[in-house]
Coordinates of C-alpha atoms and ligand atoms in Angstrom, one line a residue:
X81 CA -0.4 -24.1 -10.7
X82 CA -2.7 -25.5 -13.8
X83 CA -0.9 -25.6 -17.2
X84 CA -2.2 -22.9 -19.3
X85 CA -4.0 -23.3 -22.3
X86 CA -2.2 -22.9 -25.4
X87 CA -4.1 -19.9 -26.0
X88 CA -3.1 -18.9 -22.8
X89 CA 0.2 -19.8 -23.8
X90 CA 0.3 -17.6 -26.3
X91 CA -0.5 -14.6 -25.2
X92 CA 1.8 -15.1 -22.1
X93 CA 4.5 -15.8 -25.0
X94 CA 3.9 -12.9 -26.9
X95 CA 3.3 -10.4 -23.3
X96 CA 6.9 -11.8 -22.9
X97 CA 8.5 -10.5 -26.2
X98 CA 6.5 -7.0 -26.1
X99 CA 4.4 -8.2 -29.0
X100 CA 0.8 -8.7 -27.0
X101 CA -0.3 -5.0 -28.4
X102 CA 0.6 -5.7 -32.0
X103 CA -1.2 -9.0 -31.9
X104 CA -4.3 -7.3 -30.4
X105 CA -4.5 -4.5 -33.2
X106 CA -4.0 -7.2 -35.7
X107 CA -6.8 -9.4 -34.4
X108 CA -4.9 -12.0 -32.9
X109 CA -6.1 -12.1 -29.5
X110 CA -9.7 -10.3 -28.8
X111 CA -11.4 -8.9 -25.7
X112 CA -13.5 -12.2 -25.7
X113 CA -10.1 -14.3 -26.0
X114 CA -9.2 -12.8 -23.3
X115 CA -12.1 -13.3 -21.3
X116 CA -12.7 -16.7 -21.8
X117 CA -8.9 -17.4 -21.2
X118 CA -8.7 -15.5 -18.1
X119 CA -12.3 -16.4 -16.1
X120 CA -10.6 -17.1 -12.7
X121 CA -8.3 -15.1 -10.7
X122 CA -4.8 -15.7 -10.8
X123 CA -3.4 -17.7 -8.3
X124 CA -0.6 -16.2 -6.4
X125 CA 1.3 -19.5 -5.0
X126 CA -0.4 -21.1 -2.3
X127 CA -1.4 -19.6 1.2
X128 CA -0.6 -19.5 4.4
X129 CA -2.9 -17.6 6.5
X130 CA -0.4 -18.2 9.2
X131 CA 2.5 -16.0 7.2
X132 CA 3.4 -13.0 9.0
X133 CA 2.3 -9.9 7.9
X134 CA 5.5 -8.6 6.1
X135 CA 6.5 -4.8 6.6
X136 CA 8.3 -2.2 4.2
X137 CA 6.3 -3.4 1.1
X138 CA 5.5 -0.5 -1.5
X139 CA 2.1 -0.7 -2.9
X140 CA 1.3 1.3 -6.0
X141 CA -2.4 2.5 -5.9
X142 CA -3.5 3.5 -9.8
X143 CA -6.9 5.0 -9.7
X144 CA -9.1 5.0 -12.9
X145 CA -8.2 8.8 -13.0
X146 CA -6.0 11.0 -10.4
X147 CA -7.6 14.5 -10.1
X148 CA -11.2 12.7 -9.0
X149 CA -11.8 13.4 -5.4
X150 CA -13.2 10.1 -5.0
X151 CA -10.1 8.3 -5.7
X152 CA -8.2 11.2 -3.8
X153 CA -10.0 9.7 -0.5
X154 CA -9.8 6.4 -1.3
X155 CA -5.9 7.1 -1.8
X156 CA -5.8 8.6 1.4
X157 CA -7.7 5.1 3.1
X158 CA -4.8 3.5 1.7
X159 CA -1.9 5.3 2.3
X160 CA -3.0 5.1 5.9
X161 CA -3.6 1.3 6.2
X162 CA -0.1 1.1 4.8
X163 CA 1.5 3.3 7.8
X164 CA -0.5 1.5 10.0
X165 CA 1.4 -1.4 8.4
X166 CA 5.1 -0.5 8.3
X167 CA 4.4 -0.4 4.5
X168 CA 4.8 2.4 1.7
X169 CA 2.3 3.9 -0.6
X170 CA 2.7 5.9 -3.9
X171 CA 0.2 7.0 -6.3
X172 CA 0.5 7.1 -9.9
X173 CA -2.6 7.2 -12.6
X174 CA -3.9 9.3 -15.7
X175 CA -5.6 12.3 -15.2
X176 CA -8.9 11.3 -17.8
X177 CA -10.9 8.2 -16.7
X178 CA -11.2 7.5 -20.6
X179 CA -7.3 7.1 -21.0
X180 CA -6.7 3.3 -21.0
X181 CA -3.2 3.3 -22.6
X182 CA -2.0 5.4 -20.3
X183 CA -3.3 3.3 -17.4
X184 CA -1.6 0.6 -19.3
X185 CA 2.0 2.6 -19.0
X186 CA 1.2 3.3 -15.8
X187 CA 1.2 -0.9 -14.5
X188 CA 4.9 -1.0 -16.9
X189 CA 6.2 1.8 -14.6
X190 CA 5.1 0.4 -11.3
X191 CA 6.7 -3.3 -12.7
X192 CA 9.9 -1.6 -13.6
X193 CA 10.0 -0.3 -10.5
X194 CA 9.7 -3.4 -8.7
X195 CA 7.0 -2.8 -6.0
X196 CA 5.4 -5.4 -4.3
X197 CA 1.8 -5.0 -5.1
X198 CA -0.3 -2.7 -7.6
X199 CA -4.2 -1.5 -6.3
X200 CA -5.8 -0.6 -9.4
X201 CA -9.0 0.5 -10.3
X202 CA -9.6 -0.2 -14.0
X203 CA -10.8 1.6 -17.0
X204 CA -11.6 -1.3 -18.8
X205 CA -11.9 -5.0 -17.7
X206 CA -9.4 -6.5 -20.6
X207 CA -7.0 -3.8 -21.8
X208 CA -5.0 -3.9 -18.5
X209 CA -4.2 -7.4 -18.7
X210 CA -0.6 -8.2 -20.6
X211 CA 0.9 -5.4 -18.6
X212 CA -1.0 -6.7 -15.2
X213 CA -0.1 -10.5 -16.3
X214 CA 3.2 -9.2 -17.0
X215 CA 3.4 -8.0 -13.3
X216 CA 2.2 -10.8 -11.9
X217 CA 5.0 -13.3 -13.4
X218 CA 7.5 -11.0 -12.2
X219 CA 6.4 -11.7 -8.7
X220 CA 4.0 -8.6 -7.9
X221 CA 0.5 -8.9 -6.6
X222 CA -2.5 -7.2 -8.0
X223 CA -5.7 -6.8 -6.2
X224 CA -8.3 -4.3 -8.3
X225 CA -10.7 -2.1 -6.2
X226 CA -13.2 -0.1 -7.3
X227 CA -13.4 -1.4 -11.0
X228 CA -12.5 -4.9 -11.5
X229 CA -10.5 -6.4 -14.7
X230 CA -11.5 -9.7 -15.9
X231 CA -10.3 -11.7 -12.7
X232 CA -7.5 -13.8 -14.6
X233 CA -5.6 -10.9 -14.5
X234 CA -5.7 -9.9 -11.2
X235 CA -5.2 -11.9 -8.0
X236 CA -7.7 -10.4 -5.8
X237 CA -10.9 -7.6 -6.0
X238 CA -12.2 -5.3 -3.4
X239 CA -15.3 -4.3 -4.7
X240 CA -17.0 -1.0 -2.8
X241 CA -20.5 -3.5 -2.2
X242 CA -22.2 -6.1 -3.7
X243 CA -22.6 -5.2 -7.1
X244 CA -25.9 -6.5 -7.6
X245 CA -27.3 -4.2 -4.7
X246 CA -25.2 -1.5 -6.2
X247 CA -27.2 -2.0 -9.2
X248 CA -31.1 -2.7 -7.6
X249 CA -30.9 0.1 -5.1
X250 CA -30.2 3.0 -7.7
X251 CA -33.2 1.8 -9.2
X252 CA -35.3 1.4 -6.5
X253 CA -34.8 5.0 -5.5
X254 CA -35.5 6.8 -8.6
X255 CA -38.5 4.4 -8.8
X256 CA -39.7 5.9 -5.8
X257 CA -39.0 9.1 -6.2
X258 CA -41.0 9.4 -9.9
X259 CA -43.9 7.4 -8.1
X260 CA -43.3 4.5 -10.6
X261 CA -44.0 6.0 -13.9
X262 CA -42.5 7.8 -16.8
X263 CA -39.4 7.6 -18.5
X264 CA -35.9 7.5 -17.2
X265 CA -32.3 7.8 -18.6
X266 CA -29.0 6.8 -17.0
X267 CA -25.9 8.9 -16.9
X268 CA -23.2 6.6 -17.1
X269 CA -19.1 7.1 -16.8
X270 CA -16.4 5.7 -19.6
X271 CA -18.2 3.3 -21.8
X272 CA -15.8 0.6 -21.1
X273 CA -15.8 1.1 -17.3
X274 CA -16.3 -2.8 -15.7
X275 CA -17.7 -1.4 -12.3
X276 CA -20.5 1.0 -14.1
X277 CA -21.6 -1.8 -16.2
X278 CA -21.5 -4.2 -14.4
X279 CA -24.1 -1.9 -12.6
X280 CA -25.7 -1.3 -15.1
X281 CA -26.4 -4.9 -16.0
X282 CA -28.6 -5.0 -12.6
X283 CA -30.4 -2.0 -12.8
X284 CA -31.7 -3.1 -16.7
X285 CA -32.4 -6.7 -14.5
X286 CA -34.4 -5.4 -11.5
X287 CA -36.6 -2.9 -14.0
X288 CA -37.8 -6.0 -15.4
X289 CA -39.9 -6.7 -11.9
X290 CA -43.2 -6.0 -12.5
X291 CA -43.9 -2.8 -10.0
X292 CA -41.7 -1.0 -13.0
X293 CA -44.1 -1.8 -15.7
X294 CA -44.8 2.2 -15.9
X295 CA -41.1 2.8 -16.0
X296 CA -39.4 2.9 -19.2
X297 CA -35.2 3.2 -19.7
X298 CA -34.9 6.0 -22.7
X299 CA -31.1 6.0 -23.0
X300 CA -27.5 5.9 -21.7
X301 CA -25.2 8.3 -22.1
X302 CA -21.8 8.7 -21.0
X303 CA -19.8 11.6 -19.2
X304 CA -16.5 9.8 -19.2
X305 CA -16.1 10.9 -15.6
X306 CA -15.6 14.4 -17.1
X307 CA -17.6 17.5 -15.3
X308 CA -17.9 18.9 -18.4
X309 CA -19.2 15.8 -21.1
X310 CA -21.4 14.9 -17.9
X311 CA -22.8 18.8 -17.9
X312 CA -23.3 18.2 -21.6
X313 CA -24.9 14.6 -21.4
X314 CA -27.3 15.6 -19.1
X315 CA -28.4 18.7 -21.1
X316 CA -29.1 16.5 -24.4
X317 CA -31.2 13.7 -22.7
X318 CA -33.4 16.3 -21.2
X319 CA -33.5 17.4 -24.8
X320 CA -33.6 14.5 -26.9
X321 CA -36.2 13.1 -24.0
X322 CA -38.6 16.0 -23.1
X323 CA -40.5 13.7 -20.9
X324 CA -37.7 12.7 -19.0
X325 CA -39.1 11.9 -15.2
X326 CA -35.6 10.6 -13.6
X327 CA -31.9 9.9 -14.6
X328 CA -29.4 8.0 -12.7
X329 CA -25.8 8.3 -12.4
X330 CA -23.8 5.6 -11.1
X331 CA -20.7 7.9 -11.1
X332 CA -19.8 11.2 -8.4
X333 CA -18.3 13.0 -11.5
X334 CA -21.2 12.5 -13.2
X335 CA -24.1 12.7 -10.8
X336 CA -22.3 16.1 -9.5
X337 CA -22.5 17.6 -13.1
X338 CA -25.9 16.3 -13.2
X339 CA -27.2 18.2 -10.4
X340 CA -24.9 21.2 -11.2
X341 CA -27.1 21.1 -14.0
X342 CA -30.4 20.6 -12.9
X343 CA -30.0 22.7 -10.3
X344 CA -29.6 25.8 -12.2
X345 CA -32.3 24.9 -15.0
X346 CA -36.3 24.7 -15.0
X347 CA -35.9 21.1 -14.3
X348 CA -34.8 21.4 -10.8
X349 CA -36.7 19.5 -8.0
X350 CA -39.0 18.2 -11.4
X351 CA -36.5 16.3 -13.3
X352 CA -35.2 13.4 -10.3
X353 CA -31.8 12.7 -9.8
X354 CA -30.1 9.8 -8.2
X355 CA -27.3 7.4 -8.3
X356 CA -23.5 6.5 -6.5
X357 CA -22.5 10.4 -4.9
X358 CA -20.2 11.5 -2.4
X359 CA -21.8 13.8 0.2
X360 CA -19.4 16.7 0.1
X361 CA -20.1 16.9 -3.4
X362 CA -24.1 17.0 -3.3
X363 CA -24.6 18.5 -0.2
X364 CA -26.0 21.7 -1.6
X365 CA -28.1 19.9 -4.1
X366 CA -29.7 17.7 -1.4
X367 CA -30.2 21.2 0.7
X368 CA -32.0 22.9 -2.5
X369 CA -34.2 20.4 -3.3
X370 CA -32.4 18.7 -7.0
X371 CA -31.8 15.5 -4.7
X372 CA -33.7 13.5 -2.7
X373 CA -31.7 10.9 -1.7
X374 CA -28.1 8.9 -3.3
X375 CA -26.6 5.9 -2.3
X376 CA -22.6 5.5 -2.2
X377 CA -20.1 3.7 0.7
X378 CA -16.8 5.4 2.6
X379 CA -14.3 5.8 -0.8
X380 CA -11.3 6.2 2.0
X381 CA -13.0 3.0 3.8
X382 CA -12.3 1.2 0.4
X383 CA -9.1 2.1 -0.1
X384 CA -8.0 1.1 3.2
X385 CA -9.1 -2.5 2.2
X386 CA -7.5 -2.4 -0.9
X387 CA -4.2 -1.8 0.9
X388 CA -4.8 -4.4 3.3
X389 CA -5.5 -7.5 1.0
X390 CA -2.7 -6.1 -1.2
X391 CA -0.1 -6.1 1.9
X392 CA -1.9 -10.3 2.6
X393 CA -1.3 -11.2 -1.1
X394 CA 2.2 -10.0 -0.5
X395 CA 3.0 -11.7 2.5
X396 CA 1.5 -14.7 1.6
X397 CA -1.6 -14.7 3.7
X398 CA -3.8 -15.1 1.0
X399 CA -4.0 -16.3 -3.1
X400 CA -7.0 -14.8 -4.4
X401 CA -8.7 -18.3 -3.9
X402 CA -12.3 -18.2 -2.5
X403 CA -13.1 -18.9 1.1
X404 CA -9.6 -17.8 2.0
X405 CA -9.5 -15.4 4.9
X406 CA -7.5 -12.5 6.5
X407 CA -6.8 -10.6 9.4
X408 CA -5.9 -7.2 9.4
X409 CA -7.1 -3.9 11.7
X410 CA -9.2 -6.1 14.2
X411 CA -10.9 -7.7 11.0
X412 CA -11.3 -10.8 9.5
X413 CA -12.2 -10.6 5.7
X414 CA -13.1 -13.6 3.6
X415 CA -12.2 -13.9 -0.2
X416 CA -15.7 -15.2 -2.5
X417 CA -16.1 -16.4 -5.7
X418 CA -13.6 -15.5 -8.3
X419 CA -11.2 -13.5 -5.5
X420 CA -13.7 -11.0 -4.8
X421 CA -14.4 -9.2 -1.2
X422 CA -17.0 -6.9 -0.6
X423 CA -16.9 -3.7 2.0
X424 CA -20.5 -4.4 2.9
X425 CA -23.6 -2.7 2.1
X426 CA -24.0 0.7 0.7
X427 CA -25.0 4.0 2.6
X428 CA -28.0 5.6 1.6
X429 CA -27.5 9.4 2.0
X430 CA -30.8 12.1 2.5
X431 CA -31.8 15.6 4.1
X432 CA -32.1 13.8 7.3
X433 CA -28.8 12.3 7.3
X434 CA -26.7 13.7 4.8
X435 CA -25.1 16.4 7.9
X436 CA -23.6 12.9 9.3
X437 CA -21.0 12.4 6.4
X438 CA -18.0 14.3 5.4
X439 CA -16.1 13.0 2.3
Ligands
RAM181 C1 -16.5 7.7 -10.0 C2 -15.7 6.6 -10.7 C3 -15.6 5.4 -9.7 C4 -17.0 5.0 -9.2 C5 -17.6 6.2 -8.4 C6 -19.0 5.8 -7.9 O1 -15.7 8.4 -9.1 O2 -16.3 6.2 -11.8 O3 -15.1 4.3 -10.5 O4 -16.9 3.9 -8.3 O5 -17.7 7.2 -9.4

């Protein structure tokens, strides 16, 4: 294992004595210290991919926020990998996606409780990290799915897709569906959220191609994953921004509240919505017209991976190093840069198809 830096050193010292958070508020170690300390994954110990897969292990699966039906069926993905496994799963996770500190609790509990591994999906991408780190020297593995932490604080991440497709394909959907003009607005989640922005980031990129010359981003706003701030957003772009053509939501909480909205206003059908949905949840909207098409991948199909590469860090199969590789349900699954393993492409849901799909 590489010596630490002595900033790293630092910070691991003061995680140790409980004094991280004090030194944070008091401007001793920053987001951006963080980040630059903590650009690659942590290593778990080297890897044999020969290891047997070991059995009994409890993985703790922390969602960004529990009462999200998203993360309900992505729990459910992993609590059956783990059966199918001879491993356990518990759930544990705040109840507001905007509720960092008590995510932050939430990694102490699981650590005092001495499970093997920790899924989490974060809220933010550096306020997890002395409790994760913290975790990790104690012997625990951490993969993040969903919504990544910087990667030095995590061993592995399961992202839903390529984030950079993520990112263009939202785009090139309300592009199409405005005809490539007008203005547009995005309808984000929590303001911190790493998977969102990180989204984010390549929509504002692919808008700079050419064909979107006629397209103009107005604003962001964000619903903190909650159905009523979402409601609330998407009322006050459509007023701040009466020419308003399209919004996108990269979030199911917020693209639901979106199209609960638009649905029962003047807008509907004129006003174009699209963005990351479940099909349960937009089903209607697709059916009456507010929708045309969404893009998101199997939430349950995630979680099942996150449960998997949790229960290979565990056993030793992997480290969280790139090229690394897995077998688990029939599948082999390769680790990229910086620990990071996509599910594959996303699903593109519309009238025609969306009957096909039920989560
Ligand atoms: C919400 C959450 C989650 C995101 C999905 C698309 O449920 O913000 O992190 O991946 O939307």
């Amino acid at each position: 294992m590489p010596h630490p830096s002595p900033r790293r050193a630092r910070v691991l010292l003061a995680a140790g004595t409980g004094l991280a958070l004090a030194l944070t508020a008091c401007g001793g170690t920053t987001k951006d210290d963080v980040k630059a300390d903590y650009a690659a994954p942590a290593p778990a110990g080297p890897a044999d991919p020969g290891a047997a897969t070991k059995k009994d292990l409890t993985v703790g699966f922390l969602p960004k926020q529990v009462n999200n039906p998203y993360f309900t069926t992505a729990g459910k993905g992993g609590e059956r990998a783990l059966a199918e496994l001879g491993s356990h799963y518990k759930e544990v996770g705040p109840g507001s996606a905007t509720d960092t500190a008590g995510q932050v609790s939430y990694v102490n509990t699981l650590t005092q409780q001495r499970v093997d591994a920790i899924a989490v999906s974060a809220q933010d991408p550096g306020a997890l990290c002395t409790a994760l780190r913290q975790a990790m020297r104690g012997g625990i593995k951490v993969v993040t799915y969903d919504s990544d932490t910087t990667p030095g604080c995590r061993n592995a991440f399961v992202s839903p897709a390529g984030a950079e497709d993520l990112g263009r394909v939202q785009v090139r959907l309300l592009a199409r569906q405005i005809g490539y003009k007008g203005e547009i607005a995005i309808l984000s989640a929590a303001q911190t959220a790493t998977n969102q922005n990180t989204w984010i980031g390549h929509m504002k990129d692919e808008l700079k191609d050419p064909k979107y010359k006629d397209i103009r981003l107005v604003g962001i706003a964000y619903g903190n994953d909650d159905a009523q701030q979402s409601f609330q957003q998407t009322q006050g772009l459509l007023q701040e921004h009466p020419d308003l053509k399209g919004i996108i939501s990269p979030t199911t909480v917020g693209i639901k509240a979106a199209a609960r909205y638009l649905s029962g206003s003047k807008y509907r059908g004129k006003v174009r919505l699209t963005g990351l949905g479940t099909p349960n949840d937009l089903r209607r909207y697709v059916k009456n017209g507010t929708v045309e098409a969404f893009a998101l991948w199997d939430p349950d199909r995630l979680g099942a991976l996150a449960a998997r590469t949790a229960v290979a860090l565990a056993s030793g199969q992997i480290s969280g190093r790139r090229g690394e590789t897995f077998r688990s349900g029939g599948t082999t699954y390769t680790l990229g840069e910086n620990g990071v393993i996509d599910l594959g492409e996303p699903t593109v849901f519309d009238a025609r198809t969306i009957d096909r799909y039920h989560f």
